[in-house]
Amino acid sequence: MIGKRSLYILKLILNNPDITTHEIQQKTNLSKRQVNYSIDNINQWLTDNHYNAIEKISGGKLILLDNVQDIISDLLKGNIDYVFDEEERQKIIFFYLYLHNQNISLFHLVDLLEVSRGTVTDDLKKLNKKLSSFKLSIKYSRENGYQLIGEETDIFYAMINFIVEVISYEEALYIIQLVLDKQASHLFYDFRKQLNQELSKDQLIISDNNIHIITYTFVFYLLRKSMISLPNKEKFWFKLNENSEFKLSKKILQAKNIFDLNDVEVLTALILSYSTKTVIKDSKEQAMIDQIIASVLERLNKTYAIAFKDRERIFGQLRMHIRPAINRMYFNFPMVNPLKDQILTKYGHIYTIIEDLFQQLNIDVIKSISEDDLAYLTIHFATFIKDTKDTDNYKLTGVIVCPSGIGVSVLLRNELTKLFPQVNFLKNVSVGQLNEVIKEIDVVFSTVLIETDKPLFIVNPVMNNIDKANLLKHFNKRFANMMMKETININSLMMIIEKYSDVKDKKGLMRELSYLLSAPTNQILIRKEQPMLSEITNNKLIQLKVEAKDWKEAIQKSAEVMKEEGKITDDYIRAMINNTESNGPYIVITKHVALPHARPEDGVIETAIGITTLKEPVVFGHELHDPVKYVFCLSTVDNNSHLKALAELVDLLDDVHFYELLEKAEEPQEILNYIKGKEG
């Protein structure tokens, strides 16, 4: 039997030839003893399945002696005696009760999970507690056994929430397989195949994960034979039966002799919520979505000094995400973003700004947008903010396989394009589409294990610098010979080196030089971090209890010290005032707070923020947030360098103690110390 931790370590070994025990410890934060225990566990599974055990060689390297693709094939087929953890067992119990709604005893669950009666009893108690948030409970009676108690619509919503959570696990296959019998499994695979075919005909785009969400949810719904009521159906922005997804759902179900209107509406709602489609030009739907996007971009520009040039591309990409996100909000369908924590770690400064922006927008339909959807939107904006450059110096053709949504795959493509300028990346594909392009490519990058004869690199969807360094190392090792043959720079360097020195290992030196020179984007790994707020302000830029007769003088006095400190020019000060006169008090971003700024080309010398408190508040003309008492004057040299500091400021403006300090501070250093204290 193999548990989640051991399975993760096995995947690390499969994807990282010559990985060491120490490297696994670093990547997993496990002790040497824990890693060795997991390797013993893996070796037991390997030998049970007629493979050789992992071999340890000098330097602690771990070597798989068998064909890696054979092992991957077994894992993907579910040929593994997997040990479920507590969370997974609870979901299995729920799914089992959902599909078998009578005569389920404790013995059935013990036999299903292969754990003790005490463990199952404990799992039932914890699951019951979770289900209370859906207004559900699990009850036992001698006559009917364990049953889910509650309204069918609430039971359906608990089911879809658990399915969405499970699909985000790599171990989803093992969980679902356990509760579906052969007949149900056949129904699932048959329905998924037909759905894929019809979606492609209708030009709907859907990720691998989302096709599983739609299919499992609807198959479970059909198997339970329940009647549910979709919320907000009457308030939906257009009638369900007037869109192409309804016609598509009707066609799919009629082919299976299913004619119930409720079933068609449920499938329609699922497709609308978990697929993307080019919005019909000049439609009511496009007008509504474009209004949201335009409001977002305008506020990013005017409030946060973030401007975008390629608006057509941005509108197109955001429509693809916002449309299903709005539909999910209408139908109360969940979205679990398994990358949320990684996104917040890497792009937390952008997330903070996007979250603040959506909270401030007065648009009803997006007021309840989830944190998970905001995290997906964050990676869209991360790709817009980052500049990418194309190159014609391609040596290889590659493809990226990403089961997650569009935003994740676009972000990953941007990162890999920068890391590997020598690779011409084709359009991203799903797992099922890989065979369509397999003859055209030399290398595959994937976020999940897949079967392929091509060189395969498993990548983290949101890579940190260590991930990038390891990926570069393994890529350059795998393609070192090709890179050396085609790189004139290395040969030229070797001629110079050999002229002035005695080279003992020519091939080894060329390999090392190839690793160094074939990744010109190594600068990504050592790029300077965006400055924190305390690094772009100082005591001289902080002014307390300044007198100003009106908003113009408030901006002028706040900006004057920035000019004196060499951060901006007189032209920039004039531009801030002119922009406010032309566009209105958009710079008043929250109660009593103004954030004046202009474009970098208007006279920015250096990224900075000046902090000014006014002795008496002044009117800027903002209907909700006047009068202004605090002026944060911003200058930024580009779209990107100020974002981390700006995210800090957004957090501070939600901190009541910060305002108290602004009021009572006698010295600028007090404010600077508070900012540094918040930064840790």
PDB file of C-alpha atoms in Angstrom, residues 383-557:
ATOM      1  CA  THR A 383       0.700  37.792 -17.425  1.00  0.00           C
ATOM      2  CA  PHE A 384      -0.541  41.197 -18.640  1.00  0.00           C
ATOM      3  CA  ILE A 385       1.897  43.091 -16.432  1.00  0.00           C
ATOM      4  CA  LYS A 386       4.922  41.003 -17.378  1.00  0.00           C
ATOM      5  CA  ASP A 387       6.524  41.773 -20.718  1.00  0.00           C
ATOM      6  CA  THR A 388       7.317  38.794 -22.916  1.00  0.00           C
ATOM      7  CA  LYS A 389       9.626  38.784 -25.921  1.00  0.00           C
ATOM      8  CA  ASP A 390       9.586  36.410 -28.853  1.00  0.00           C
ATOM      9  CA  THR A 391      12.627  34.927 -30.503  1.00  0.00           C
ATOM     10  CA  ASP A 392      13.280  33.180 -33.771  1.00  0.00           C
ATOM     11  CA  ASN A 393      16.324  31.345 -32.400  1.00  0.00           C
ATOM     12  CA  TYR A 394      14.438  28.067 -31.927  1.00  0.00           C
ATOM     13  CA  LYS A 395      16.200  24.701 -31.732  1.00  0.00           C
ATOM     14  CA  LEU A 396      13.338  22.572 -30.370  1.00  0.00           C
ATOM     15  CA  THR A 397       9.559  22.427 -30.642  1.00  0.00           C
ATOM     16  CA  GLY A 398       7.672  21.931 -27.400  1.00  0.00           C
ATOM     17  CA  VAL A 399       4.156  21.759 -26.046  1.00  0.00           C
ATOM     18  CA  ILE A 400       2.654  22.507 -22.636  1.00  0.00           C
ATOM     19  CA  VAL A 401       0.019  20.157 -21.206  1.00  0.00           C
ATOM     20  CA  CYS A 402      -2.030  21.836 -18.493  1.00  0.00           C
ATOM     21  CA  PRO A 403      -5.326  20.409 -17.156  1.00  0.00           C
ATOM     22  CA  SER A 404      -6.038  23.640 -15.248  1.00  0.00           C
ATOM     23  CA  GLY A 405      -7.767  26.719 -16.654  1.00  0.00           C
ATOM     24  CA  ILE A 406      -6.690  29.278 -19.241  1.00  0.00           C
ATOM     25  CA  GLY A 407      -5.081  31.680 -16.776  1.00  0.00           C
ATOM     26  CA  VAL A 408      -2.759  29.025 -15.336  1.00  0.00           C
ATOM     27  CA  SER A 409      -1.733  27.725 -18.758  1.00  0.00           C
ATOM     28  CA  VAL A 410      -1.060  31.249 -20.090  1.00  0.00           C
ATOM     29  CA  LEU A 411       1.049  32.128 -17.046  1.00  0.00           C
ATOM     30  CA  LEU A 412       2.995  28.871 -17.333  1.00  0.00           C
ATOM     31  CA  ARG A 413       3.575  29.489 -21.034  1.00  0.00           C
ATOM     32  CA  ASN A 414       4.993  32.948 -20.276  1.00  0.00           C
ATOM     33  CA  GLU A 415       7.349  31.526 -17.647  1.00  0.00           C
ATOM     34  CA  LEU A 416       8.566  28.648 -19.844  1.00  0.00           C
ATOM     35  CA  THR A 417       9.018  30.918 -22.869  1.00  0.00           C
ATOM     36  CA  LYS A 418      11.348  33.086 -20.815  1.00  0.00           C
ATOM     37  CA  LEU A 419      13.238  30.128 -19.385  1.00  0.00           C
ATOM     38  CA  PHE A 420      13.643  28.367 -22.747  1.00  0.00           C
ATOM     39  CA  PRO A 421      13.957  30.866 -25.619  1.00  0.00           C
ATOM     40  CA  GLN A 422      15.410  28.022 -27.707  1.00  0.00           C
ATOM     41  CA  VAL A 423      12.036  26.195 -27.641  1.00  0.00           C
ATOM     42  CA  ASN A 424       9.203  27.062 -30.018  1.00  0.00           C
ATOM     43  CA  PHE A 425       6.096  26.370 -27.941  1.00  0.00           C
ATOM     44  CA  LEU A 426       2.988  25.292 -29.815  1.00  0.00           C
ATOM     45  CA  LYS A 427      -0.467  26.177 -28.509  1.00  0.00           C
ATOM     46  CA  ASN A 428      -1.133  24.706 -25.045  1.00  0.00           C
ATOM     47  CA  VAL A 429      -3.077  21.430 -25.122  1.00  0.00           C
ATOM     48  CA  SER A 430      -5.094  19.237 -22.783  1.00  0.00           C
ATOM     49  CA  VAL A 431      -4.033  15.688 -21.943  1.00  0.00           C
ATOM     50  CA  GLY A 432      -6.456  14.318 -24.542  1.00  0.00           C
ATOM     51  CA  GLN A 433      -5.138  16.640 -27.279  1.00  0.00           C
ATOM     52  CA  LEU A 434      -1.467  15.688 -26.889  1.00  0.00           C
ATOM     53  CA  ASN A 435      -1.587  12.902 -29.494  1.00  0.00           C
ATOM     54  CA  GLU A 436      -2.800  15.404 -32.107  1.00  0.00           C
ATOM     55  CA  VAL A 437       0.540  17.265 -32.005  1.00  0.00           C
ATOM     56  CA  ILE A 438       2.918  14.520 -30.865  1.00  0.00           C
ATOM     57  CA  LYS A 439       4.633  14.171 -34.278  1.00  0.00           C
ATOM     58  CA  GLU A 440       5.381  17.903 -34.420  1.00  0.00           C
ATOM     59  CA  ILE A 441       7.189  18.203 -31.084  1.00  0.00           C
ATOM     60  CA  ASP A 442      10.519  17.343 -29.465  1.00  0.00           C
ATOM     61  CA  VAL A 443       9.694  17.905 -25.796  1.00  0.00           C
ATOM     62  CA  VAL A 444       6.665  17.972 -23.476  1.00  0.00           C
ATOM     63  CA  PHE A 445       6.179  20.126 -20.382  1.00  0.00           C
ATOM     64  CA  SER A 446       3.251  19.002 -18.233  1.00  0.00           C
ATOM     65  CA  THR A 447       1.783  19.856 -14.841  1.00  0.00           C
ATOM     66  CA  VAL A 448       0.644  16.227 -14.386  1.00  0.00           C
ATOM     67  CA  LEU A 449       2.051  12.775 -15.076  1.00  0.00           C
ATOM     68  CA  ILE A 450       1.233  11.619 -18.611  1.00  0.00           C
ATOM     69  CA  GLU A 451       2.247   8.795 -20.922  1.00  0.00           C
ATOM     70  CA  THR A 452       4.474   9.919 -23.799  1.00  0.00           C
ATOM     71  CA  ASP A 453       7.537   8.715 -25.685  1.00  0.00           C
ATOM     72  CA  LYS A 454       8.845  12.283 -25.909  1.00  0.00           C
ATOM     73  CA  PRO A 455      11.147  13.774 -23.249  1.00  0.00           C
ATOM     74  CA  LEU A 456       8.813  14.819 -20.433  1.00  0.00           C
ATOM     75  CA  PHE A 457       9.332  17.509 -17.787  1.00  0.00           C
ATOM     76  CA  ILE A 458       6.770  17.781 -14.977  1.00  0.00           C
ATOM     77  CA  VAL A 459       6.485  21.415 -13.899  1.00  0.00           C
ATOM     78  CA  ASN A 460       4.846  23.237 -11.036  1.00  0.00           C
ATOM     79  CA  PRO A 461       2.055  25.444 -12.498  1.00  0.00           C
ATOM     80  CA  VAL A 462       3.307  28.373 -10.400  1.00  0.00           C
ATOM     81  CA  MET A 463       7.097  28.068 -10.303  1.00  0.00           C
ATOM     82  CA  ASN A 464       9.371  29.636  -7.718  1.00  0.00           C
ATOM     83  CA  ASN A 465      13.070  30.267  -8.344  1.00  0.00           C
ATOM     84  CA  ILE A 466      14.118  26.854  -7.010  1.00  0.00           C
ATOM     85  CA  ASP A 467      11.627  25.155  -9.350  1.00  0.00           C
ATOM     86  CA  LYS A 468      13.037  27.136 -12.283  1.00  0.00           C
ATOM     87  CA  ALA A 469      16.645  26.346 -11.397  1.00  0.00           C
ATOM     88  CA  ASN A 470      15.913  22.607 -11.110  1.00  0.00           C
ATOM     89  CA  LEU A 471      13.973  22.614 -14.370  1.00  0.00           C
ATOM     90  CA  LEU A 472      16.821  24.387 -16.178  1.00  0.00           C
ATOM     91  CA  LYS A 473      19.293  21.901 -14.731  1.00  0.00           C
ATOM     92  CA  HIS A 474      17.361  18.829 -15.908  1.00  0.00           C
ATOM     93  CA  PHE A 475      16.490  20.344 -19.292  1.00  0.00           C
ATOM     94  CA  ASN A 476      20.063  21.349 -20.062  1.00  0.00           C
ATOM     95  CA  LYS A 477      21.344  17.955 -18.955  1.00  0.00           C
ATOM     96  CA  ARG A 478      18.836  16.183 -21.221  1.00  0.00           C
ATOM     97  CA  PHE A 479      19.545  18.370 -24.280  1.00  0.00           C
ATOM     98  CA  ALA A 480      23.194  19.266 -23.593  1.00  0.00           C
ATOM     99  CA  ASN A 481      24.541  17.563 -26.729  1.00  0.00           C
ATOM    100  CA  MET A 482      22.088  19.315 -29.043  1.00  0.00           C
ATOM    101  CA  MET A 483      22.789  22.671 -27.462  1.00  0.00           C
ATOM    102  CA  MET A 484      26.566  22.193 -27.692  1.00  0.00           C
ATOM    103  CA  LYS A 485      26.442  21.220 -31.368  1.00  0.00           C
ATOM    104  CA  GLU A 486      24.408  24.259 -32.298  1.00  0.00           C
ATOM    105  CA  THR A 487      25.949  26.891 -30.030  1.00  0.00           C
ATOM    106  CA  ILE A 488      28.873  28.673 -31.676  1.00  0.00           C
ATOM    107  CA  ASN A 489      29.578  30.630 -28.511  1.00  0.00           C
ATOM    108  CA  ILE A 490      30.672  27.514 -26.635  1.00  0.00           C
ATOM    109  CA  ASN A 491      33.046  26.415 -29.404  1.00  0.00           C
ATOM    110  CA  SER A 492      34.523  29.910 -29.549  1.00  0.00           C
ATOM    111  CA  LEU A 493      34.958  29.931 -25.794  1.00  0.00           C
ATOM    112  CA  MET A 494      36.615  26.512 -25.870  1.00  0.00           C
ATOM    113  CA  MET A 495      39.146  27.720 -28.444  1.00  0.00           C
ATOM    114  CA  ILE A 496      40.093  30.646 -26.198  1.00  0.00           C
ATOM    115  CA  ILE A 497      40.218  28.493 -23.045  1.00  0.00           C
ATOM    116  CA  GLU A 498      42.377  25.820 -24.709  1.00  0.00           C
ATOM    117  CA  LYS A 499      44.719  28.504 -26.041  1.00  0.00           C
ATOM    118  CA  TYR A 500      45.611  29.686 -22.544  1.00  0.00           C
ATOM    119  CA  SER A 501      45.086  26.596 -20.371  1.00  0.00           C
ATOM    120  CA  ASP A 502      45.335  22.824 -20.178  1.00  0.00           C
ATOM    121  CA  VAL A 503      41.808  21.364 -20.299  1.00  0.00           C
ATOM    122  CA  LYS A 504      41.665  17.965 -18.583  1.00  0.00           C
ATOM    123  CA  ASP A 505      37.996  17.172 -19.290  1.00  0.00           C
ATOM    124  CA  LYS A 506      36.899  18.867 -22.513  1.00  0.00           C
ATOM    125  CA  LYS A 507      33.443  17.246 -22.668  1.00  0.00           C
ATOM    126  CA  GLY A 508      32.767  18.019 -19.019  1.00  0.00           C
ATOM    127  CA  LEU A 509      33.776  21.659 -19.453  1.00  0.00           C
ATOM    128  CA  MET A 510      31.617  22.005 -22.576  1.00  0.00           C
ATOM    129  CA  ARG A 511      28.681  20.498 -20.696  1.00  0.00           C
ATOM    130  CA  GLU A 512      29.068  23.012 -17.861  1.00  0.00           C
ATOM    131  CA  LEU A 513      29.404  25.899 -20.322  1.00  0.00           C
ATOM    132  CA  SER A 514      26.329  24.656 -22.163  1.00  0.00           C
ATOM    133  CA  TYR A 515      24.343  24.699 -18.928  1.00  0.00           C
ATOM    134  CA  LEU A 516      25.527  28.223 -18.185  1.00  0.00           C
ATOM    135  CA  LEU A 517      25.022  29.705 -21.648  1.00  0.00           C
ATOM    136  CA  SER A 518      21.984  27.856 -22.955  1.00  0.00           C
ATOM    137  CA  ALA A 519      19.791  29.568 -20.365  1.00  0.00           C
ATOM    138  CA  PRO A 520      20.197  33.287 -20.998  1.00  0.00           C
ATOM    139  CA  THR A 521      17.086  33.845 -18.963  1.00  0.00           C
ATOM    140  CA  ASN A 522      18.908  32.808 -15.807  1.00  0.00           C
ATOM    141  CA  GLN A 523      18.633  36.511 -15.078  1.00  0.00           C
ATOM    142  CA  ILE A 524      15.020  35.711 -14.170  1.00  0.00           C
ATOM    143  CA  LEU A 525      16.336  33.753 -11.205  1.00  0.00           C
ATOM    144  CA  ILE A 526      18.449  36.624  -9.918  1.00  0.00           C
ATOM    145  CA  ARG A 527      16.137  39.475 -10.877  1.00  0.00           C
ATOM    146  CA  LYS A 528      15.840  42.095  -8.189  1.00  0.00           C
ATOM    147  CA  GLU A 529      12.735  41.755  -6.061  1.00  0.00           C
ATOM    148  CA  GLN A 530      10.120  44.490  -6.250  1.00  0.00           C
ATOM    149  CA  PRO A 531      10.808  47.027  -3.473  1.00  0.00           C
ATOM    150  CA  MET A 532       8.734  47.103  -0.315  1.00  0.00           C
ATOM    151  CA  LEU A 533       6.911  50.235   0.801  1.00  0.00           C
ATOM    152  CA  SER A 534       9.614  51.132   3.340  1.00  0.00           C
ATOM    153  CA  GLU A 535      12.187  51.018   0.524  1.00  0.00           C
ATOM    154  CA  ILE A 536      10.469  53.614  -1.676  1.00  0.00           C
ATOM    155  CA  THR A 537       9.667  56.142   1.037  1.00  0.00           C
ATOM    156  CA  ASN A 538      11.776  57.760   3.750  1.00  0.00           C
ATOM    157  CA  ASN A 539      11.676  60.400   6.477  1.00  0.00           C
ATOM    158  CA  LYS A 540      12.172  63.222   3.979  1.00  0.00           C
ATOM    159  CA  LEU A 541       9.158  62.061   1.925  1.00  0.00           C
ATOM    160  CA  ILE A 542       6.857  61.938   4.972  1.00  0.00           C
ATOM    161  CA  GLN A 543       5.200  65.225   6.007  1.00  0.00           C
ATOM    162  CA  LEU A 544       2.883  65.713   8.978  1.00  0.00           C
ATOM    163  CA  LYS A 545       0.051  68.208   9.538  1.00  0.00           C
ATOM    164  CA  VAL A 546       0.621  70.164   6.322  1.00  0.00           C
ATOM    165  CA  GLU A 547      -1.621  73.156   5.657  1.00  0.00           C
ATOM    166  CA  ALA A 548      -3.376  73.261   2.264  1.00  0.00           C
ATOM    167  CA  LYS A 549      -6.183  75.554   1.152  1.00  0.00           C
ATOM    168  CA  ASP A 550      -7.534  73.198  -1.552  1.00  0.00           C
ATOM    169  CA  TRP A 551      -6.892  69.890  -3.338  1.00  0.00           C
ATOM    170  CA  LYS A 552      -4.433  71.429  -5.818  1.00  0.00           C
ATOM    171  CA  GLU A 553      -2.240  72.741  -3.037  1.00  0.00           C
ATOM    172  CA  ALA A 554      -2.519  69.407  -1.210  1.00  0.00           C
ATOM    173  CA  ILE A 555      -1.103  67.603  -4.257  1.00  0.00           C
ATOM    174  CA  GLN A 556       1.486  70.345  -4.862  1.00  0.00           C
ATOM    175  CA  LYS A 557       2.836  70.234  -1.301  1.00  0.00           C
TER     176      LYS A 557
END
